[in-house]
């Protein structure tokens, strides 16, 4: 499983970017702008023409450029339709920050989500997660605004957390104590990509010298031990 584009994508689409600065999609978009992310950002909102002076597209398929990573921040009931659009577009890497799946007992919707990403051969982090942060590339899908959660500078530590709350607390501590971060991953429900997949990727990452894990459960014990 190649996770490279979750940290080094150049063309990113954010689906669900509202004009409301308090909404999750808007916060993610603003964070990438404020971080001076060097790649190209595309916004999807069927009810807006532009947001912060950037063109907003009606759908993923209206974008003519090739997309390497999609960040989905829409209500849970709309996620499947967005996944279908991403699949038809040929997008192979997706972060679903949306909640409302098995963590609240909605097993059926999560099963449908897993079947859909498997059908389209999509790598997915989430749902119900903060997503990823790379201190080197400035790729940042965390939906906590920078004035509330400052991001650490570049370093050699990569932190993987199933819990978004624990993960954000660790990032805050790292910033306060001047610890440098290589990569941060909050992977949520681990519907497809799990802790072992992320661990394997980080073990071969040249910018990562130390890997820290916060696990609430191990999805596949044998796979984890082998990794």
Tab-separated table of N, CA, C and O in Angstrom, residues 37-139:
chain	number	residue	atom	x	y	z
A	37	UNK	N	1.036	26.150	1.838
A	37	UNK	CA	1.149	24.879	1.126
A	37	UNK	C	1.494	25.152	-0.334
A	37	UNK	O	0.864	25.977	-0.994
A	38	UNK	N	2.500	24.449	-0.839
A	38	UNK	CA	3.057	24.774	-2.159
A	38	UNK	C	2.316	24.107	-3.325
A	38	UNK	O	2.606	24.402	-4.484
A	39	UNK	N	1.387	23.215	-3.027
A	39	UNK	CA	0.670	22.533	-4.089
A	39	UNK	C	-0.562	23.303	-4.545
A	39	UNK	O	-0.786	24.463	-4.170
A	40	UNK	N	-1.367	22.650	-5.380
A	40	UNK	CA	-2.589	23.257	-5.913
A	40	UNK	C	-3.798	22.782	-5.116
A	40	UNK	O	-3.946	21.586	-4.846
A	41	UNK	N	-4.667	23.714	-4.754
A	41	UNK	CA	-5.856	23.398	-3.969
A	41	UNK	C	-7.111	23.629	-4.801
A	41	UNK	O	-7.249	24.672	-5.463
A	42	UNK	N	-8.006	22.663	-4.775
A	42	UNK	CA	-9.282	22.761	-5.480
A	42	UNK	C	-10.410	22.584	-4.467
A	42	UNK	O	-10.322	21.748	-3.570
A	43	UNK	N	-11.456	23.390	-4.622
A	43	UNK	CA	-12.565	23.382	-3.670
A	43	UNK	C	-13.833	22.867	-4.338
A	43	UNK	O	-14.101	23.194	-5.503
A	44	UNK	N	-14.618	22.095	-3.602
A	44	UNK	CA	-15.911	21.634	-4.111
A	44	UNK	C	-17.015	22.080	-3.165
A	44	UNK	O	-17.004	21.754	-1.979
A	45	UNK	N	-17.928	22.857	-3.714
A	45	UNK	CA	-19.144	23.282	-3.015
A	45	UNK	C	-20.181	23.578	-4.093
A	45	UNK	O	-20.043	24.556	-4.837
A	46	UNK	N	-21.221	22.750	-4.228
A	46	UNK	CA	-22.199	22.938	-5.301
A	46	UNK	C	-23.015	24.215	-5.171
A	46	UNK	O	-23.718	24.609	-6.111
A	47	UNK	N	-22.906	24.894	-4.025
A	47	UNK	CA	-23.732	26.088	-3.788
A	47	UNK	C	-22.926	27.387	-3.766
A	47	UNK	O	-23.430	28.420	-3.335
A	48	UNK	N	-21.677	27.334	-4.215
A	48	UNK	CA	-20.848	28.543	-4.206
A	48	UNK	C	-20.017	28.617	-5.481
A	48	UNK	O	-19.636	27.589	-6.047
A	49	UNK	N	-19.754	29.832	-5.925
A	49	UNK	CA	-18.917	30.041	-7.103
A	49	UNK	C	-17.453	30.272	-6.714
A	49	UNK	O	-16.536	29.910	-7.451
A	50	UNK	N	-17.250	30.924	-5.563
A	50	UNK	CA	-15.890	31.164	-5.098
A	50	UNK	C	-15.892	31.277	-3.573
A	50	UNK	O	-16.874	31.673	-2.961
A	51	UNK	N	-14.750	30.907	-2.986
A	51	UNK	CA	-14.553	30.992	-1.542
A	51	UNK	C	-13.147	31.517	-1.303
A	51	UNK	O	-12.170	30.956	-1.832
A	52	UNK	N	-13.040	32.603	-0.563
A	52	UNK	CA	-11.755	33.265	-0.323
A	52	UNK	C	-11.013	33.524	-1.638
A	52	UNK	O	-9.813	33.284	-1.766
A	53	UNK	N	-11.763	34.001	-2.609
A	53	UNK	CA	-11.225	34.361	-3.930
A	53	UNK	C	-10.686	33.170	-4.714
A	53	UNK	O	-9.912	33.336	-5.656
A	54	UNK	N	-11.089	31.965	-4.350
A	54	UNK	CA	-10.739	30.753	-5.101
A	54	UNK	C	-12.000	30.171	-5.726
A	54	UNK	O	-13.059	30.138	-5.099
A	55	UNK	N	-11.870	29.690	-6.954
A	55	UNK	CA	-13.009	29.096	-7.636
A	55	UNK	C	-13.500	27.861	-6.889
A	55	UNK	O	-12.709	27.042	-6.425
A	56	UNK	N	-14.814	27.727	-6.761
A	56	UNK	CA	-15.417	26.538	-6.158
A	56	UNK	C	-16.129	25.745	-7.257
A	56	UNK	O	-16.882	26.310	-8.059
A	57	UNK	N	-15.877	24.461	-7.311
A	57	UNK	CA	-16.459	23.592	-8.336
A	57	UNK	C	-17.727	22.925	-7.812
A	57	UNK	O	-17.884	22.714	-6.607
A	58	UNK	N	-18.608	22.592	-8.742
A	58	UNK	CA	-19.872	21.947	-8.369
A	58	UNK	C	-19.658	20.511	-7.902
A	58	UNK	O	-20.398	19.997	-7.064
A	59	UNK	N	-18.662	19.847	-8.473
A	59	UNK	CA	-18.378	18.465	-8.116
A	59	UNK	C	-16.915	18.160	-8.405
A	59	UNK	O	-16.229	18.933	-9.094
A	60	UNK	N	-16.453	17.039	-7.916
A	60	UNK	CA	-15.081	16.607	-8.175
A	60	UNK	C	-14.836	16.428	-9.667
A	60	UNK	O	-13.783	16.793	-10.197
A	61	UNK	N	-15.832	15.887	-10.352
A	61	UNK	CA	-15.668	15.586	-11.774
A	61	UNK	C	-15.651	16.835	-12.661
A	61	UNK	O	-15.317	16.750	-13.844
A	62	UNK	N	-15.995	17.996	-12.091
A	62	UNK	CA	-15.921	19.249	-12.848
A	62	UNK	C	-14.499	19.794	-12.908
A	62	UNK	O	-14.209	20.695	-13.693
A	63	UNK	N	-13.618	19.229	-12.118
A	63	UNK	CA	-12.210	19.666	-12.092
A	63	UNK	C	-11.451	18.964	-13.216
A	63	UNK	O	-11.477	17.739	-13.322
A	64	UNK	N	-10.782	19.711	-14.050
A	64	UNK	CA	-10.094	19.134	-15.213
A	64	UNK	C	-8.713	18.590	-14.873
A	64	UNK	O	-8.142	17.824	-15.638
A	65	UNK	N	-8.168	18.981	-13.750
A	65	UNK	CA	-6.822	18.546	-13.368
A	65	UNK	C	-6.865	17.166	-12.708
A	65	UNK	O	-7.875	16.754	-12.137
A	66	UNK	N	-5.736	16.481	-12.774
A	66	UNK	CA	-5.599	15.216	-12.054
A	66	UNK	C	-5.455	15.510	-10.560
A	66	UNK	O	-4.722	16.407	-10.164
A	67	UNK	N	-6.169	14.756	-9.730
A	67	UNK	CA	-6.160	14.967	-8.288
A	67	UNK	C	-5.450	13.805	-7.607
A	67	UNK	O	-5.760	12.645	-7.855
A	68	UNK	N	-4.493	14.132	-6.734
A	68	UNK	CA	-3.723	13.096	-6.041
A	68	UNK	C	-4.294	12.749	-4.668
A	68	UNK	O	-4.084	11.643	-4.171
A	69	UNK	N	-4.994	13.702	-4.059
A	69	UNK	CA	-5.547	13.478	-2.723
A	69	UNK	C	-6.846	14.250	-2.566
A	69	UNK	O	-6.923	15.424	-2.925
A	70	UNK	N	-7.863	13.573	-2.038
A	70	UNK	CA	-9.140	14.227	-1.729
A	70	UNK	C	-9.350	14.223	-0.224
A	70	UNK	O	-9.094	13.217	0.444
A	71	UNK	N	-9.803	15.352	0.300
A	71	UNK	CA	-10.175	15.457	1.706
A	71	UNK	C	-11.680	15.691	1.757
A	71	UNK	O	-12.177	16.668	1.196
A	72	UNK	N	-12.392	14.779	2.398
A	72	UNK	CA	-13.854	14.830	2.404
A	72	UNK	C	-14.344	15.308	3.764
A	72	UNK	O	-14.058	14.694	4.794
A	73	UNK	N	-15.086	16.419	3.736
A	73	UNK	CA	-15.606	17.020	4.964
A	73	UNK	C	-17.074	17.378	4.768
A	73	UNK	O	-17.467	18.539	4.849
A	74	UNK	N	-17.878	16.364	4.484
A	74	UNK	CA	-19.326	16.543	4.301
A	74	UNK	C	-20.042	15.664	5.324
A	74	UNK	O	-19.434	14.756	5.901
A	75	UNK	N	-21.336	15.888	5.572
A	75	UNK	CA	-22.061	15.007	6.488
A	75	UNK	C	-21.985	13.545	6.052
A	75	UNK	O	-21.891	13.242	4.856
A	76	UNK	N	-22.044	12.635	7.029
A	76	UNK	CA	-21.849	11.208	6.763
A	76	UNK	C	-22.757	10.679	5.661
A	76	UNK	O	-22.328	9.874	4.827
A	77	UNK	N	-23.998	11.134	5.624
A	77	UNK	CA	-24.957	10.625	4.646
A	77	UNK	C	-24.596	10.987	3.207
A	77	UNK	O	-25.084	10.373	2.262
A	78	UNK	N	-23.707	11.976	3.037
A	78	UNK	CA	-23.295	12.395	1.693
A	78	UNK	C	-21.944	11.811	1.269
A	78	UNK	O	-21.534	11.953	0.122
A	79	UNK	N	-21.251	11.158	2.200
A	79	UNK	CA	-19.895	10.683	1.934
A	79	UNK	C	-19.864	9.662	0.800
A	79	UNK	O	-18.997	9.707	-0.082
A	80	UNK	N	-20.808	8.728	0.777
A	80	UNK	CA	-20.802	7.679	-0.250
A	80	UNK	C	-20.895	8.259	-1.653
A	80	UNK	O	-20.211	7.797	-2.568
A	81	UNK	N	-21.726	9.268	-1.830
A	81	UNK	CA	-21.859	9.895	-3.150
A	81	UNK	C	-20.557	10.574	-3.569
A	81	UNK	O	-20.164	10.518	-4.743
A	82	UNK	N	-19.886	11.199	-2.602
A	82	UNK	CA	-18.606	11.847	-2.906
A	82	UNK	C	-17.549	10.806	-3.264
A	82	UNK	O	-16.758	10.994	-4.199
A	83	UNK	N	-17.557	9.683	-2.544
A	83	UNK	CA	-16.618	8.593	-2.844
A	83	UNK	C	-16.834	8.088	-4.271
A	83	UNK	O	-15.877	7.827	-5.013
A	84	UNK	N	-18.083	7.939	-4.669
A	84	UNK	CA	-18.391	7.496	-6.037
A	84	UNK	C	-17.822	8.482	-7.062
A	84	UNK	O	-17.233	8.076	-8.069
A	85	UNK	N	-17.994	9.773	-6.800
A	85	UNK	CA	-17.455	10.792	-7.707
A	85	UNK	C	-15.930	10.710	-7.775
A	85	UNK	O	-15.332	10.812	-8.852
A	86	UNK	N	-15.298	10.511	-6.620
A	86	UNK	CA	-13.839	10.405	-6.572
A	86	UNK	C	-13.369	9.166	-7.328
A	86	UNK	O	-12.358	9.199	-8.044
A	87	UNK	N	-14.125	8.065	-7.177
A	87	UNK	CA	-13.778	6.830	-7.881
A	87	UNK	C	-13.840	7.001	-9.385
A	87	UNK	O	-12.953	6.556	-10.116
A	88	UNK	N	-14.897	7.666	-9.857
A	88	UNK	CA	-15.056	7.911	-11.291
A	88	UNK	C	-13.982	8.854	-11.823
A	88	UNK	O	-13.564	8.765	-12.976
A	89	UNK	N	-13.531	9.759	-10.939
A	89	UNK	CA	-12.487	10.716	-11.308
A	89	UNK	C	-11.103	10.053	-11.334
A	89	UNK	O	-10.159	10.566	-11.941
A	90	UNK	N	-11.002	8.895	-10.683
A	90	UNK	CA	-9.721	8.190	-10.645
A	90	UNK	C	-8.834	8.584	-9.478
A	90	UNK	O	-7.629	8.318	-9.478
A	91	UNK	N	-9.428	9.211	-8.459
A	91	UNK	CA	-8.665	9.606	-7.268
A	91	UNK	C	-8.417	8.368	-6.408
A	91	UNK	O	-9.344	7.638	-6.078
A	92	UNK	N	-7.170	8.132	-6.046
A	92	UNK	CA	-6.801	6.897	-5.346
A	92	UNK	C	-6.473	7.079	-3.869
A	92	UNK	O	-6.253	6.093	-3.166
A	93	UNK	N	-6.445	8.328	-3.394
A	93	UNK	CA	-6.095	8.588	-1.993
A	93	UNK	C	-7.090	9.580	-1.391
A	93	UNK	O	-7.272	10.677	-1.932
A	94	UNK	N	-7.711	9.168	-0.279
A	94	UNK	CA	-8.781	9.975	0.299
A	94	UNK	C	-8.656	10.000	1.823
A	94	UNK	O	-8.388	8.976	2.453
A	95	UNK	N	-8.856	11.192	2.391
A	95	UNK	CA	-9.001	11.340	3.839
A	95	UNK	C	-10.455	11.722	4.116
A	95	UNK	O	-10.945	12.721	3.581
A	96	UNK	N	-11.140	10.918	4.925
A	96	UNK	CA	-12.526	11.222	5.300
A	96	UNK	C	-12.533	11.669	6.754
A	96	UNK	O	-12.393	10.855	7.673
A	97	UNK	N	-12.660	12.982	6.973
A	97	UNK	CA	-12.695	13.495	8.341
A	97	UNK	C	-14.098	13.404	8.936
A	97	UNK	O	-14.268	13.497	10.155
A	98	UNK	N	-15.093	13.210	8.108
A	98	UNK	CA	-16.487	13.145	8.549
A	98	UNK	C	-16.695	12.051	9.592
A	98	UNK	O	-16.140	10.955	9.491
A	99	UNK	N	-17.516	12.340	10.587
A	99	UNK	CA	-17.896	11.345	11.586
A	99	UNK	C	-19.341	10.908	11.315
A	99	UNK	O	-20.002	11.424	10.423
A	100	UNK	N	-19.812	9.936	12.121
A	100	UNK	CA	-21.183	9.457	11.951
A	100	UNK	C	-21.255	8.044	11.414
A	100	UNK	O	-22.254	7.658	10.803
A	101	UNK	N	-20.215	7.269	11.673
A	101	UNK	CA	-20.146	5.897	11.170
A	101	UNK	C	-20.185	4.907	12.341
A	101	UNK	O	-20.977	5.089	13.257
A	102	UNK	N	-19.348	3.900	12.355
A	102	UNK	CA	-19.472	2.853	13.374
A	102	UNK	C	-19.200	3.372	14.787
A	102	UNK	O	-19.614	2.742	15.767
A	103	UNK	N	-18.535	4.521	14.883
A	103	UNK	CA	-18.255	5.062	16.224
A	103	UNK	C	-19.529	5.482	16.950
A	103	UNK	O	-19.532	5.640	18.176
A	104	UNK	N	-20.621	5.661	16.193
A	104	UNK	CA	-21.918	5.945	16.826
A	104	UNK	C	-22.910	4.804	16.583
A	104	UNK	O	-24.108	4.964	16.759
A	105	UNK	N	-22.385	3.664	16.146
A	105	UNK	CA	-23.229	2.495	15.935
A	105	UNK	C	-23.760	2.326	14.531
A	105	UNK	O	-24.545	1.410	14.264
A	106	UNK	N	-23.314	3.197	13.602
A	106	UNK	CA	-23.805	3.112	12.219
A	106	UNK	C	-22.904	2.166	11.418
A	106	UNK	O	-22.170	2.575	10.517
A	107	UNK	N	-22.971	0.889	11.773
A	107	UNK	CA	-22.147	-0.136	11.130
A	107	UNK	C	-22.489	-0.303	9.652
A	107	UNK	O	-21.615	-0.533	8.817
A	108	UNK	N	-23.762	-0.189	9.330
A	108	UNK	CA	-24.207	-0.388	7.940
A	108	UNK	C	-23.546	0.617	6.999
A	108	UNK	O	-23.040	0.241	5.930
A	109	UNK	N	-23.556	1.884	7.401
A	109	UNK	CA	-22.970	2.921	6.545
A	109	UNK	C	-21.463	2.709	6.387
A	109	UNK	O	-20.923	2.892	5.293
A	110	UNK	N	-20.805	2.301	7.456
A	110	UNK	CA	-19.361	2.068	7.359
A	110	UNK	C	-19.045	0.860	6.469
A	110	UNK	O	-18.065	0.875	5.728
A	111	UNK	N	-19.885	-0.167	6.542
A	111	UNK	CA	-19.704	-1.326	5.669
A	111	UNK	C	-19.851	-0.918	4.204
A	111	UNK	O	-19.073	-1.338	3.341
A	112	UNK	N	-20.849	-0.086	3.921
A	112	UNK	CA	-21.055	0.404	2.555
A	112	UNK	C	-19.864	1.241	2.089
A	112	UNK	O	-19.442	1.157	0.932
A	113	UNK	N	-19.310	2.029	3.021
A	113	UNK	CA	-18.141	2.849	2.704
A	113	UNK	C	-16.947	1.965	2.349
A	113	UNK	O	-16.259	2.202	1.347
A	114	UNK	N	-16.725	0.933	3.145
A	114	UNK	CA	-15.610	0.025	2.894
A	114	UNK	C	-15.768	-0.687	1.551
A	114	UNK	O	-14.801	-0.829	0.791
A	115	UNK	N	-16.967	-1.136	1.248
A	115	UNK	CA	-17.222	-1.826	-0.018
A	115	UNK	C	-16.948	-0.898	-1.201
A	115	UNK	O	-16.408	-1.323	-2.231
A	116	UNK	N	-17.301	0.369	-1.044
A	116	UNK	CA	-17.147	1.333	-2.132
A	116	UNK	C	-15.670	1.657	-2.399
A	116	UNK	O	-15.233	1.655	-3.556
A	117	UNK	N	-14.907	1.901	-1.346
A	117	UNK	CA	-13.492	2.233	-1.562
A	117	UNK	C	-12.723	1.005	-2.060
A	117	UNK	O	-11.756	1.136	-2.820
A	118	UNK	N	-13.171	-0.181	-1.654
A	118	UNK	CA	-12.551	-1.417	-2.159
A	118	UNK	C	-12.837	-1.585	-3.645
A	118	UNK	O	-11.947	-1.948	-4.426
A	119	UNK	N	-14.068	-1.285	-4.035
A	119	UNK	CA	-14.473	-1.388	-5.443
A	119	UNK	C	-13.617	-0.486	-6.329
A	119	UNK	O	-13.167	-0.901	-7.408
A	120	UNK	N	-13.367	0.725	-5.879
A	120	UNK	CA	-12.611	1.690	-6.677
A	120	UNK	C	-11.106	1.639	-6.411
A	120	UNK	O	-10.357	2.452	-6.951
A	121	UNK	N	-10.686	0.700	-5.530
A	121	UNK	CA	-9.264	0.539	-5.179
A	121	UNK	C	-8.672	1.845	-4.657
A	121	UNK	O	-7.608	2.306	-5.083
A	122	UNK	N	-9.387	2.427	-3.703
A	122	UNK	CA	-8.995	3.696	-3.102
A	122	UNK	C	-8.314	3.442	-1.750
A	122	UNK	O	-8.786	2.631	-0.961
A	123	UNK	N	-7.218	4.143	-1.496
A	123	UNK	CA	-6.605	4.157	-0.168
A	123	UNK	C	-7.311	5.219	0.663
A	123	UNK	O	-7.365	6.384	0.255
A	124	UNK	N	-7.848	4.833	1.830
A	124	UNK	CA	-8.615	5.789	2.624
A	124	UNK	C	-8.145	5.823	4.069
A	124	UNK	O	-8.043	4.796	4.731
A	125	UNK	N	-7.875	7.027	4.565
A	125	UNK	CA	-7.657	7.253	5.994
A	125	UNK	C	-8.956	7.797	6.574
A	125	UNK	O	-9.543	8.734	6.040
A	126	UNK	N	-9.409	7.201	7.668
A	126	UNK	CA	-10.675	7.584	8.266
A	126	UNK	C	-11.703	6.478	8.117
A	126	UNK	O	-11.342	5.331	7.849
A	127	UNK	N	-12.973	6.844	8.264
A	127	UNK	CA	-13.522	8.167	8.602
A	127	UNK	C	-13.321	8.502	10.086
A	127	UNK	O	-12.624	7.778	10.791
A	128	UNK	N	-13.937	9.612	10.498
A	128	UNK	CA	-13.923	10.010	11.904
A	128	UNK	C	-12.492	10.248	12.381
A	128	UNK	O	-12.040	9.664	13.354
A	129	UNK	N	-11.770	11.108	11.668
A	129	UNK	CA	-10.370	11.349	12.014
A	129	UNK	C	-9.989	12.807	11.778
A	129	UNK	O	-10.722	13.567	11.147
A	130	UNK	N	-8.820	13.184	12.313
A	130	UNK	CA	-8.248	14.496	12.003
A	130	UNK	C	-7.484	14.463	10.690
A	130	UNK	O	-7.304	15.485	10.046
A	131	UNK	N	-6.991	13.270	10.343
A	131	UNK	CA	-6.252	13.158	9.094
A	131	UNK	C	-4.758	13.254	9.300
A	131	UNK	O	-4.212	12.683	10.245
A	132	UNK	N	-4.078	14.002	8.424
A	132	UNK	CA	-2.611	13.985	8.399
A	132	UNK	C	-2.026	15.390	8.445
A	132	UNK	O	-2.660	16.369	8.045
A	133	UNK	N	-0.775	15.425	8.930
A	133	UNK	CA	0.000	16.663	8.930
A	133	UNK	C	1.452	16.308	8.645
A	133	UNK	O	2.007	15.399	9.261
A	134	UNK	N	2.062	17.006	7.706
A	134	UNK	CA	3.469	16.817	7.378
A	134	UNK	C	4.173	18.154	7.565
A	134	UNK	O	3.868	19.123	6.862
A	135	UNK	N	5.089	18.208	8.498
A	135	UNK	CA	5.756	19.474	8.822
A	135	UNK	C	6.699	19.934	7.723
A	135	UNK	O	7.069	21.112	7.662
A	136	UNK	N	7.098	19.026	6.841
A	136	UNK	CA	8.036	19.368	5.768
A	136	UNK	C	7.311	19.889	4.527
A	136	UNK	O	7.722	20.888	3.931
A	137	UNK	N	6.254	19.206	4.115
A	137	UNK	CA	5.536	19.621	2.905
A	137	UNK	C	4.421	20.618	3.194
A	137	UNK	O	3.850	21.189	2.271
A	138	UNK	N	4.072	20.781	4.482
A	138	UNK	CA	2.985	21.669	4.926
A	138	UNK	C	1.600	21.137	4.546
A	138	UNK	O	0.623	21.880	4.576
A	139	UNK	N	1.538	19.863	4.185
A	139	UNK	CA	0.233	19.265	3.904
A	139	UNK	C	-0.470	19.048	5.238
A	139	UNK	O	0.049	18.348	6.114
